[in-house]
């Protein structure tokens, strides 16, 4: 039985706690949060505390707080020979400031508190200083997910910046499409199947090869028509991405 | 029984032909293509021709050729009192140059020839000059798809430019993420569930509300770290989209 303590009550913490409670091979020993009110509902399921000095003994301490708070929380965990991990995409393992052994347990997904999540399909990127901790983390990750990857801190930073492009920036392009439709009284839902198909296609072929549209066809007539239809802010992005596509595929500009 | 003739042998034409042949309520009377070799395999299923002067009689003539060729093909269809439609997102209905009645039959999806497609879930945007033709097109569209929309030429142009953002530009951002991963030896598949989740989320909530990431959080530290990790071309896009997100959500710059 792997004994874990979760520190935090945000999106990732909430989903990890729910998943751990349901799993027979994991014992959720305790949950810590600065504000007790946010974790009070867990009282019947596990021990709760708002004091880091009252942390119990466990195999793994999972710091699932905001990036800004990781350092402070980690400083106050004084167990030697125990494993302390964080769940962040951009925080280096070595930046954890505890005397315990260090590691990372990074589930790569965009979580929202209210939406239920099955961890089975969520990739979990693990890293640890010591080989025995890697095995321990791998065991924990395997219990909740089918997709476990050994990723070091440098690779994780790259994944994080790549995720900004394929998640945050992509979502902004969806928002632009949505805005164009709303302003012209066109139901955005018409674009939904195209959006999903474009996303799914990345499984079947490289995005590099899947590129289509006026930019890669060098269809200047359509590009010009589109530019006349856009407001300034959208026009800048349209031009920028068209240029980037044409540079990438070596078309004459 | 709706009698149709398809003109063209490209991606959309290929999928329409396959769908019409299978449908008991649609009679595919003939397929036209300039190069006979591309449609020869259809010979056992329907009449084929490479001569526009040999077009047979049908209810609807569907011009599914490249945007550049629509005008020329439409000029050579001389049936009065028949309906001629094109399948393009950006070509106006009124630009069809035929004496027949005009319309549009625009399936909004990104087709590739080799990948099988079920039209049932593909939105079909229809438009016609005459009310009776609208009914005829609606009937045809209903036979192959569950999602039929009445969209005029102005709205269709807006949909087309929105599709460039949510499909072509989004795919380029996927390609950037892929490139970052490839160069640093990180499996791009780790990002796959995030990509699909981001796409699916547009069904549940507006993309405007779904925005997350360092830009909207105004997390300058993470933004700066990311910028140091990117090559020039990616840096320009990162800055541009970060700025656009911050402008959209009114954060202080």
Short mmCIF file of C-alpha atoms in Angstrom, two decimals, chain A residues 42-159:
data_model
loop_
_atom_site.label_atom_id
_atom_site.label_comp_id
_atom_site.label_asym_id
_atom_site.label_seq_id
_atom_site.Cartn_x
_atom_site.Cartn_y
_atom_site.Cartn_z
CA UNK A 42 -12.64 15.44 3.19
CA UNK A 43 -12.75 14.96 6.95
CA UNK A 44 -14.72 11.71 6.78
CA UNK A 45 -12.31 10.24 4.24
CA UNK A 46 -8.86 11.22 5.52
CA UNK A 47 -6.99 13.33 8.08
CA UNK A 48 -6.81 17.03 7.30
CA UNK A 49 -4.56 19.79 8.61
CA UNK A 50 -3.63 23.40 7.96
CA UNK A 51 -0.31 23.13 9.75
CA UNK A 52 2.83 21.87 8.02
CA UNK A 53 4.31 21.01 11.40
CA UNK A 54 1.54 18.46 11.89
CA UNK A 55 2.22 16.45 8.77
CA UNK A 56 2.00 12.71 9.34
CA UNK A 57 4.33 10.02 8.06
CA UNK A 58 3.86 8.83 4.49
CA UNK A 59 5.91 7.47 1.58
CA UNK A 60 5.25 10.36 -0.78
CA UNK A 61 4.36 14.01 -0.11
CA UNK A 62 2.74 15.52 -3.18
CA UNK A 63 2.95 19.32 -3.28
CA UNK A 64 0.09 20.33 -5.59
CA UNK A 65 0.04 24.08 -4.99
CA UNK A 66 0.60 27.04 -7.34
CA UNK A 67 4.14 27.44 -8.74
CA UNK A 68 4.67 30.50 -6.57
CA UNK A 69 3.99 28.59 -3.35
CA UNK A 70 5.97 25.38 -4.07
CA UNK A 71 9.26 26.69 -2.68
CA UNK A 72 7.75 27.88 0.62
CA UNK A 73 5.80 24.71 1.22
CA UNK A 74 8.76 22.49 0.36
CA UNK A 75 10.99 24.36 2.84
CA UNK A 76 8.77 23.28 5.67
CA UNK A 77 8.79 19.55 5.03
CA UNK A 78 11.49 18.16 7.26
CA UNK A 79 11.24 14.40 6.83
CA UNK A 80 14.50 12.83 5.78
CA UNK A 81 14.37 9.62 3.75
CA UNK A 82 10.89 10.41 2.54
CA UNK A 83 10.00 11.50 -0.97
CA UNK A 84 8.69 15.00 -1.70
CA UNK A 85 7.38 15.72 -5.22
CA UNK A 86 5.66 18.64 -6.90
CA UNK A 87 3.15 18.52 -9.77
CA UNK A 88 4.30 21.48 -11.83
CA UNK A 89 5.31 21.62 -15.49
CA UNK A 90 7.75 24.46 -15.13
CA UNK A 91 9.36 24.08 -11.69
CA UNK A 92 12.72 22.24 -11.65
CA UNK A 93 13.07 19.25 -9.34
CA UNK A 94 16.29 20.63 -7.89
CA UNK A 95 14.50 23.83 -6.85
CA UNK A 96 12.54 21.94 -4.20
CA UNK A 97 13.99 23.20 -0.91
CA UNK A 98 13.55 20.28 1.45
CA UNK A 99 15.88 17.87 3.17
CA UNK A 100 13.74 14.96 1.96
CA UNK A 101 14.44 13.20 -1.34
CA UNK A 102 13.09 15.06 -4.35
CA UNK A 103 10.97 14.17 -7.30
CA UNK A 104 8.30 15.32 -9.73
CA UNK A 105 4.84 13.89 -10.44
CA UNK A 106 3.46 15.99 -13.29
CA UNK A 107 0.09 15.05 -14.81
CA UNK A 108 -0.01 16.79 -18.19
CA UNK A 109 -3.60 17.89 -18.64
CA UNK A 110 -5.61 21.06 -18.26
CA UNK A 111 -7.76 20.55 -15.17
CA UNK A 112 -10.82 22.42 -14.10
CA UNK A 113 -12.18 21.73 -10.64
CA UNK A 114 -15.74 21.00 -11.61
CA UNK A 115 -15.10 18.68 -14.54
CA UNK A 116 -14.62 15.02 -13.63
CA UNK A 117 -11.42 13.51 -14.91
CA UNK A 118 -10.29 9.95 -15.53
CA UNK A 119 -6.57 9.79 -14.82
CA UNK A 120 -6.28 6.56 -16.83
CA UNK A 121 -5.62 8.46 -20.05
CA UNK A 122 -3.71 11.38 -18.58
CA UNK A 123 0.05 11.23 -19.18
CA UNK A 124 2.01 11.42 -15.94
CA UNK A 125 5.61 12.60 -16.22
CA UNK A 126 7.77 11.39 -13.37
CA UNK A 127 11.29 12.19 -12.23
CA UNK A 128 13.25 11.44 -9.05
CA UNK A 129 16.78 11.91 -7.77
CA UNK A 130 17.18 8.36 -6.54
CA UNK A 131 16.50 5.17 -8.45
CA UNK A 132 14.36 3.68 -5.65
CA UNK A 133 12.18 6.80 -5.66
CA UNK A 134 11.75 6.55 -9.42
CA UNK A 135 10.41 3.03 -8.88
CA UNK A 136 8.12 4.24 -6.07
CA UNK A 137 6.74 7.08 -8.25
CA UNK A 138 6.37 4.77 -11.22
CA UNK A 139 4.35 2.40 -9.08
CA UNK A 140 2.07 5.19 -7.87
CA UNK A 141 1.65 6.58 -11.40
CA UNK A 142 0.90 3.12 -12.82
CA UNK A 143 -1.87 2.69 -10.26
CA UNK A 144 -3.80 5.67 -11.62
CA UNK A 145 -2.70 6.11 -15.25
CA UNK A 146 -1.91 3.97 -18.31
CA UNK A 147 0.50 6.57 -19.62
CA UNK A 148 3.59 7.05 -17.49
CA UNK A 149 6.70 8.77 -18.86
CA UNK A 150 10.17 9.30 -17.41
CA UNK A 151 10.85 12.95 -18.15
CA UNK A 152 13.70 14.99 -16.68
CA UNK A 153 13.36 18.63 -15.63
CA UNK A 154 14.84 19.99 -18.87
CA UNK A 155 12.47 17.91 -21.00
CA UNK A 156 9.56 18.91 -18.76
CA UNK A 157 10.30 22.59 -19.36
CA UNK A 158 10.16 21.95 -23.10
CA UNK A 159 6.88 20.07 -22.73
#
